[in-house]
Amino acid sequence: MQTPSSKKARAAVLTAALLVAVASPMTATAAATAGHPAARHHYGADELRQDLAAVRQAGGGDVNVLARVDGTRGAPLMARIGTRTVDSPEPVPWNAHFRVASTTKTFTATVVLQLAAEKRLSLDDTVEHWLPGVVAGNGNDGSRITVRDLLRQTSGLYDYIDDPEIQDRLINHFDENRYDTTPAADLVAVAMRHRPVFVPDPDGGTRWAYSNTNYLLAGMIAEKAGGASWAELVERRVVAKLGLRDTSIPGLDPHLPDPHVNAYLTDADGRRLDVTEHSLQHTADSGVVSTTADLNTFFRALAGGRLLPAEQWREMRRTVERTDDPEDVAEMPEGTYGLGLRRIPLSCGGFYYTHEGDGAGVNTRPAVSADGRRAVTVSITTTTAPPDLAALNRATGALVDHVLCDKPAKGR
């Protein structure tokens, strides 16, 4: 089960009612590796440190943050603030592993599009064609939802994360449910207990609402079309192909590879709860573990045409407006949504591609320039309460804009 994704701030994973802010001074360190010595008038190590400090402030002041920029003049730019655990002076590791949460959706969408390129499935296939009877009841109709609808969030299906019982387990009983192993099909069944937000109408215009249920179904379809589990498909077709040595899909294994940063939240009694170890995020909407370096490699390869044929890459970038999800519109920057990919405008013209990830105590913000030449990933790990996502997105969005527009400190 995925912990709540961006629009799910109230659940992410232990929000408002669960969380009580606790003063928790932490030892902080900051470091950066410089880019090309002659490029000081461009965005460099000092600018990255400044922007990362702003991200930390937006995250509440006591989060751990790590950022890496690839595609600069010379060595990658890197910056970090914080410690590996709340009780240790050891700084955040440069190559820390973390759960990427909903950034997984871009991996899943890539595999589905690869299968489409191989004619193993069509984006116009219906859910009913691949999963007979799975999307039905309470106004749900799999015969009116296509694979494309799943990937671009235009199915209208209820988000299983919003189910009151699941909300209660995540908000009030996280510790008892941290080793959850609920299969994707069972989580889809939870969504089917609810009426959809809307039913796609080819003649009524495209409507959009973010739902993790879409990617459970996309993963299930990929498994049927690809003849292997969604995790095996991603590992073989993306991870192995790109040589992403620090990217994995642990499935039901609750442990993170070393090195990693521990994530903490605070329960209703004011006690700090270590949420690092859990198996909640084990499905095709949330189950990838990676690093800042590997995510930059993945997004640069995607934008650079190394993972998809031209036709499928164009399809992935064909975006729609966000219409029926006010929380998402409020929390995320201005932009549109494609097939597992957001397109966000840059202040210097053009746009970049991204897909955020928000899970139990960890927020992931990757971004890549439209030409794939430069990428940046920011990883935020909480020590008490989840950050305000609107504030966090403003700060990370500013950092991304500065990086990809190559803005120097002067004039900002």
Coordinates of C-alpha atoms in Angstrom, one line a residue:
M1 CA 0.0 0.0 0.0
Q2 CA 1.3 3.4 -0.8
T3 CA 1.5 6.1 1.8
P4 CA -0.3 9.3 0.7
S5 CA 1.1 11.1 -2.3
S6 CA 1.2 14.8 -3.0
K7 CA -2.4 15.8 -2.8
K8 CA -2.7 13.6 0.3
A9 CA -1.1 16.0 2.6
R10 CA -3.6 15.3 5.3
A11 CA -2.4 11.7 5.4
A12 CA 1.2 11.9 4.4
V13 CA 1.6 9.5 6.5
L14 CA 0.7 10.8 9.9
T15 CA -0.8 14.3 9.4
A16 CA -2.7 16.8 11.4
A17 CA -4.6 14.7 14.0
L18 CA -1.7 12.3 14.4
L19 CA 1.1 14.8 14.4
V20 CA 2.1 17.1 17.2
A21 CA 5.0 19.4 16.5
V22 CA 7.9 18.7 18.9
A23 CA 10.9 20.9 19.3
S24 CA 13.9 18.8 18.2
P25 CA 17.1 20.6 17.7
M26 CA 19.4 18.7 15.5
T27 CA 23.0 18.8 14.5
A28 CA 23.3 20.2 11.0
T29 CA 26.1 20.0 8.5
A30 CA 26.3 21.5 5.1
A31 CA 28.7 20.7 2.3
A32 CA 28.9 21.0 -1.4
T33 CA 31.2 20.0 -4.3
A34 CA 32.0 22.7 -6.6
G35 CA 31.3 22.8 -10.4
H36 CA 33.8 24.2 -13.0
P37 CA 36.0 26.7 -11.3
A38 CA 35.6 29.2 -14.1
A39 CA 31.8 29.1 -14.0
R40 CA 31.2 31.1 -10.8
H41 CA 28.8 33.5 -12.6
H42 CA 26.6 30.5 -13.3
Y43 CA 24.5 28.5 -10.8
G44 CA 27.1 26.7 -8.6
A45 CA 27.7 25.2 -5.2
D46 CA 27.0 28.4 -3.2
E47 CA 23.7 28.9 -4.9
L48 CA 22.7 25.2 -4.3
R49 CA 23.6 25.6 -0.6
Q50 CA 21.4 28.7 -0.4
D51 CA 18.5 27.1 -2.1
L52 CA 18.8 23.9 0.0
A53 CA 18.7 26.0 3.1
A54 CA 15.5 27.6 1.9
V55 CA 14.1 24.1 1.2
R56 CA 14.9 23.1 4.8
Q57 CA 13.3 26.2 6.2
A58 CA 10.1 25.5 4.1
G59 CA 10.2 22.0 5.5
G60 CA 9.9 23.2 9.0
G61 CA 13.5 23.9 9.8
D62 CA 14.5 20.5 11.1
V63 CA 14.2 18.3 8.1
N64 CA 17.2 16.6 6.5
V65 CA 17.8 17.6 2.9
L66 CA 20.0 16.3 0.1
A67 CA 20.4 17.6 -3.4
R68 CA 22.4 16.6 -6.5
V69 CA 22.6 18.4 -9.9
D70 CA 24.0 16.5 -12.9
G71 CA 24.7 17.9 -16.3
T72 CA 26.7 21.0 -15.1
R73 CA 30.1 22.2 -16.3
G74 CA 32.3 19.7 -14.6
A75 CA 31.5 17.5 -11.6
P76 CA 28.0 17.2 -10.2
L77 CA 26.9 19.8 -7.7
M78 CA 25.9 18.3 -4.4
A79 CA 24.7 19.8 -1.1
R80 CA 23.3 18.4 2.2
I81 CA 22.0 19.6 5.5
G82 CA 21.3 17.4 8.5
T83 CA 22.3 14.1 10.0
R84 CA 21.7 10.4 9.3
T85 CA 19.7 9.9 12.5
V86 CA 18.4 12.3 15.2
D87 CA 20.9 10.8 17.7
S88 CA 24.0 10.9 15.5
P89 CA 26.4 13.6 14.3
E90 CA 27.0 11.7 11.1
P91 CA 25.9 13.8 8.2
V92 CA 23.4 12.8 5.6
P93 CA 25.2 10.3 3.3
W94 CA 25.8 11.6 -0.2
N95 CA 24.5 8.4 -1.7
A96 CA 21.6 7.9 0.7
H97 CA 18.9 5.5 -0.4
F98 CA 15.2 6.5 0.0
R99 CA 11.8 5.4 -1.0
V100 CA 10.8 7.5 -4.0
A101 CA 7.0 7.0 -3.4
S102 CA 5.0 8.4 -6.3
T103 CA 8.0 9.0 -8.4
T104 CA 7.6 5.3 -9.0
K105 CA 4.7 6.2 -11.3
T106 CA 7.2 7.4 -14.0
F107 CA 9.0 4.1 -13.9
T108 CA 5.7 2.2 -14.2
A109 CA 4.5 4.4 -17.0
T110 CA 7.8 3.9 -18.9
V111 CA 7.4 0.2 -18.8
V112 CA 3.8 0.3 -20.0
L113 CA 4.8 2.6 -22.9
Q114 CA 7.6 0.2 -23.8
L115 CA 5.1 -2.6 -23.9
A116 CA 2.9 -0.4 -26.1
A117 CA 5.8 0.2 -28.5
E118 CA 6.2 -3.6 -28.7
K119 CA 2.5 -4.0 -29.5
R120 CA 2.0 -6.1 -26.4
L121 CA -0.8 -3.7 -25.4
S122 CA -2.4 -0.5 -26.7
L123 CA -2.9 2.7 -24.8
D124 CA -6.5 2.5 -26.2
D125 CA -7.1 -0.9 -24.7
T126 CA -9.8 -0.8 -21.9
V127 CA -9.2 -1.9 -18.4
E128 CA -12.0 -4.4 -18.9
H129 CA -10.1 -6.0 -21.8
W130 CA -7.1 -6.8 -19.6
L131 CA -8.8 -7.1 -16.2
P132 CA -12.4 -8.4 -16.7
G133 CA -14.7 -7.5 -13.8
V134 CA -12.0 -5.8 -11.7
V135 CA -13.3 -2.2 -12.2
A136 CA -17.0 -2.6 -11.7
G137 CA -19.8 -1.6 -9.3
N138 CA -20.8 1.6 -7.6
G139 CA -20.8 3.4 -11.0
N140 CA -17.3 2.2 -11.9
D141 CA -17.0 0.9 -15.4
G142 CA -13.7 -0.6 -16.7
S143 CA -15.0 -0.7 -20.3
R144 CA -15.0 3.2 -20.3
I145 CA -11.4 3.5 -19.0
T146 CA -8.4 3.1 -21.2
V147 CA -4.8 2.3 -20.3
R148 CA -4.0 5.9 -21.4
D149 CA -6.6 7.1 -18.8
L150 CA -4.8 5.3 -16.1
L151 CA -1.4 6.7 -16.9
R152 CA -2.5 10.3 -17.3
Q153 CA -4.9 10.3 -14.3
T154 CA -8.1 10.8 -16.4
S155 CA -10.0 7.7 -15.2
G156 CA -12.0 9.4 -12.4
L157 CA -11.4 6.3 -10.2
Y158 CA -11.5 6.9 -6.4
D159 CA -8.1 7.0 -4.8
Y160 CA -7.9 4.0 -2.4
I161 CA -5.7 6.1 -0.1
D162 CA -8.7 8.2 0.7
D163 CA -10.7 5.3 2.0
P164 CA -11.6 6.1 5.7
E165 CA -10.4 2.7 6.9
I166 CA -7.1 3.1 5.2
Q167 CA -6.8 6.7 6.5
D168 CA -7.4 5.5 10.0
R169 CA -4.7 2.8 9.7
L170 CA -2.2 5.3 8.4
I171 CA -3.1 8.2 10.6
N172 CA -3.9 6.6 13.9
H173 CA -2.3 3.1 13.7
F174 CA 0.8 3.4 11.5
D175 CA 3.0 1.4 13.9
E176 CA 0.6 -1.6 13.9
N177 CA 0.3 -1.5 10.1
R178 CA 3.8 -0.7 9.0
Y179 CA 4.4 -4.3 7.7
D180 CA 1.2 -4.2 5.6
T181 CA 1.3 -6.7 2.7
T182 CA -2.1 -6.0 1.1
P183 CA -1.9 -7.0 -2.6
A184 CA -2.6 -4.4 -5.3
A185 CA -5.8 -6.2 -6.4
D186 CA -7.2 -6.0 -2.9
L187 CA -6.5 -2.2 -2.7
V188 CA -8.3 -1.8 -6.1
A189 CA -11.2 -3.6 -4.5
V190 CA -11.2 -1.0 -1.7
A191 CA -11.5 1.7 -4.3
M192 CA -14.4 -0.1 -6.0
R193 CA -16.4 0.3 -2.8
H194 CA -16.7 4.0 -3.7
R195 CA -18.3 5.9 -6.6
P196 CA -15.8 7.4 -9.0
V197 CA -15.1 11.1 -9.1
F198 CA -16.3 11.0 -12.7
V199 CA -16.6 8.5 -15.6
P200 CA -14.6 9.3 -18.7
D201 CA -16.8 10.7 -21.5
P202 CA -15.1 10.9 -25.0
D203 CA -17.7 13.5 -26.0
G204 CA -17.6 15.5 -22.8
G205 CA -14.0 16.8 -22.6
T206 CA -11.0 15.5 -20.6
R207 CA -11.3 15.6 -16.8
W208 CA -8.4 14.9 -14.5
A209 CA -8.1 13.8 -10.9
Y210 CA -5.1 12.2 -9.2
S211 CA -5.6 8.6 -8.0
N212 CA -3.1 6.1 -6.9
T213 CA -5.6 3.4 -7.9
N214 CA -4.8 4.1 -11.5
Y215 CA -1.2 2.9 -11.1
L216 CA -2.2 -0.2 -9.3
L217 CA -4.2 -1.1 -12.3
A218 CA -1.5 0.0 -14.7
G219 CA 0.9 -2.3 -12.9
M220 CA -1.5 -5.2 -13.0
I221 CA -2.0 -4.7 -16.8
A222 CA 1.7 -4.5 -17.4
E223 CA 2.1 -7.8 -15.6
K224 CA -0.4 -9.5 -17.9
A225 CA 1.0 -8.0 -21.0
G226 CA 4.7 -8.4 -20.0
G227 CA 4.5 -11.8 -18.5
A228 CA 6.3 -10.8 -15.3
S229 CA 5.6 -8.8 -12.1
W230 CA 5.7 -5.1 -12.5
A231 CA 8.8 -5.0 -10.3
E232 CA 10.6 -7.5 -12.5
L233 CA 9.6 -5.5 -15.6
V234 CA 11.0 -2.3 -14.1
E235 CA 14.2 -3.9 -12.9
R236 CA 14.9 -5.6 -16.3
R237 CA 13.7 -2.8 -18.6
V238 CA 14.8 0.3 -16.7
V239 CA 17.1 -0.4 -13.8
A240 CA 19.4 -3.0 -15.5
K241 CA 19.3 -1.2 -18.8
L242 CA 20.6 2.0 -17.3
G243 CA 22.9 0.4 -14.8
L244 CA 21.2 1.9 -11.8
R245 CA 23.2 0.1 -9.2
D246 CA 21.5 1.9 -6.2
T247 CA 17.9 1.5 -7.4
S248 CA 15.8 -1.4 -6.2
I249 CA 12.3 -2.6 -5.6
P250 CA 12.3 -4.2 -2.2
G251 CA 8.7 -5.4 -2.4
L252 CA 7.6 -6.6 1.0
D253 CA 11.1 -6.3 2.5
P254 CA 10.7 -3.4 5.0
H255 CA 14.4 -2.5 5.2
L256 CA 16.2 0.2 3.3
P257 CA 19.6 -0.5 1.8
D258 CA 22.6 1.2 3.5
P259 CA 23.4 4.0 3.5
H260 CA 20.1 5.8 4.2
V261 CA 18.7 8.5 6.4
N262 CA 16.2 7.6 9.1
A263 CA 12.8 9.2 8.8
Y264 CA 10.7 10.2 11.9
L265 CA 7.2 11.4 12.6
T266 CA 5.5 12.2 15.9
D267 CA 2.5 10.4 17.2
A268 CA -0.5 11.9 19.0
D269 CA 1.2 11.4 22.4
G270 CA 4.2 13.5 21.3
R271 CA 6.5 10.6 21.0
R272 CA 9.0 10.4 18.1
L273 CA 8.2 7.5 15.8
D274 CA 10.9 6.1 13.5
V275 CA 9.1 5.2 10.3
T276 CA 12.1 4.2 8.2
E277 CA 11.3 0.5 8.3
H278 CA 8.0 -0.4 6.7
S279 CA 6.5 -2.3 3.7
L280 CA 3.5 0.0 3.0
Q281 CA 5.0 1.2 -0.3
H282 CA 5.3 -2.1 -2.2
T283 CA 3.0 -1.6 -5.2
A284 CA 3.4 -0.1 -8.7
D285 CA 2.4 3.4 -7.5
S286 CA 5.1 3.7 -4.9
G287 CA 7.5 0.8 -4.5
V288 CA 10.9 2.0 -6.0
V289 CA 13.9 2.8 -3.8
S290 CA 16.7 5.0 -5.3
T291 CA 19.2 7.7 -4.8
T292 CA 19.6 11.3 -6.1
A293 CA 22.3 10.2 -8.6
D294 CA 20.2 7.3 -10.0
L295 CA 17.0 9.4 -10.3
N296 CA 19.0 12.0 -12.2
T297 CA 20.3 9.3 -14.5
F298 CA 16.8 7.9 -15.0
F299 CA 15.2 11.2 -15.9
R300 CA 18.0 12.3 -18.1
A301 CA 17.8 9.0 -20.0
L302 CA 14.0 9.3 -20.3
A303 CA 14.2 12.9 -21.6
G304 CA 17.1 12.0 -23.8
G305 CA 15.3 9.3 -25.7
R306 CA 17.2 6.3 -24.3
L307 CA 14.2 4.5 -22.8
L308 CA 11.3 5.0 -25.2
P309 CA 11.0 5.2 -29.0
A310 CA 10.1 8.7 -30.3
E311 CA 6.4 7.9 -30.7
Q312 CA 6.0 6.7 -27.1
W313 CA 8.1 9.6 -25.7
R314 CA 5.8 12.0 -27.6
E315 CA 2.8 10.2 -26.1
M316 CA 4.2 10.5 -22.6
R317 CA 4.7 14.2 -23.0
R318 CA 1.1 14.8 -24.3
T319 CA -0.3 16.5 -21.2
V320 CA -3.8 17.5 -20.0
E321 CA -5.0 20.2 -17.7
R322 CA -5.7 19.4 -14.1
T323 CA -9.4 19.9 -13.5
D324 CA -11.0 17.9 -10.7
D325 CA -8.4 17.9 -8.0
P326 CA -8.2 21.2 -6.1
E327 CA -5.8 19.9 -3.6
D328 CA -3.3 18.9 -6.3
V329 CA -3.7 22.3 -8.0
A330 CA -3.1 24.1 -4.8
E331 CA -0.1 22.1 -3.7
M332 CA 1.7 21.5 -7.0
P333 CA 3.3 24.2 -9.2
E334 CA 1.5 25.4 -12.3
G335 CA 1.7 22.8 -15.0
T336 CA 0.1 19.9 -16.8
Y337 CA 0.1 16.1 -16.5
G338 CA 1.1 13.6 -19.1
L339 CA 1.6 9.8 -18.8
G340 CA 3.3 9.5 -15.4
L341 CA 5.0 12.9 -15.9
R342 CA 4.3 16.5 -15.0
R343 CA 5.3 19.3 -17.2
I344 CA 6.2 22.5 -15.3
P345 CA 7.0 25.9 -16.9
L346 CA 10.4 27.6 -16.3
S347 CA 10.8 31.3 -15.6
C348 CA 13.5 31.5 -18.3
G349 CA 11.2 30.0 -20.9
G350 CA 10.4 26.4 -21.8
F351 CA 9.6 23.8 -19.2
Y352 CA 10.9 20.8 -17.3
Y353 CA 9.6 17.3 -16.5
T354 CA 9.1 15.8 -13.1
H355 CA 7.0 13.6 -10.8
E356 CA 7.0 14.2 -7.1
G357 CA 7.0 11.5 -4.4
D358 CA 5.6 11.9 -0.9
G359 CA 5.6 9.0 1.5
A360 CA 6.2 8.1 5.1
G361 CA 8.6 10.8 6.3
V362 CA 10.3 11.3 2.9
N363 CA 9.6 13.7 0.1
T364 CA 11.3 13.4 -3.3
R365 CA 11.5 16.1 -5.9
P366 CA 13.3 15.1 -9.2
A367 CA 13.4 17.3 -12.3
V368 CA 14.9 17.2 -15.8
S369 CA 15.3 19.8 -18.5
A370 CA 13.2 19.2 -21.6
D371 CA 16.4 18.2 -23.6
G372 CA 17.6 15.8 -20.9
R373 CA 20.9 17.6 -20.4
R374 CA 20.5 18.7 -16.8
A375 CA 18.7 17.1 -13.9
V376 CA 18.3 17.8 -10.2
T377 CA 16.9 15.7 -7.4
V378 CA 16.1 16.9 -3.9
S379 CA 15.4 14.4 -1.1
I380 CA 13.8 15.6 2.1
T381 CA 13.5 13.4 5.2
T382 CA 11.4 14.5 8.2
T383 CA 12.5 14.4 11.9
T384 CA 9.0 15.3 13.4
A385 CA 6.0 16.2 11.3
P386 CA 5.5 16.2 7.5
P387 CA 6.2 19.5 5.9
D388 CA 3.5 21.8 4.5
L389 CA 3.5 20.6 0.9
A390 CA 2.5 23.9 -0.7
A391 CA 5.5 25.6 1.1
L392 CA 7.8 22.8 0.3
N393 CA 6.8 22.8 -3.4
R394 CA 7.4 26.5 -3.6
A395 CA 10.9 26.1 -2.2
T396 CA 11.9 23.0 -4.2
G397 CA 10.3 24.6 -7.3
A398 CA 12.4 27.7 -6.9
L399 CA 15.5 25.5 -6.5
V400 CA 14.7 23.5 -9.7
D401 CA 14.0 26.7 -11.6
H402 CA 17.3 28.2 -10.5
V403 CA 19.2 25.0 -11.5
L404 CA 17.6 24.5 -14.9
C405 CA 17.6 28.2 -15.8
D406 CA 21.3 28.3 -14.6
K407 CA 20.5 31.4 -12.5
P408 CA 23.4 32.9 -10.6
A409 CA 22.9 34.3 -7.1
K410 CA 23.1 37.9 -8.3
G411 CA 19.7 39.4 -9.2
R412 CA 17.7 36.7 -7.5

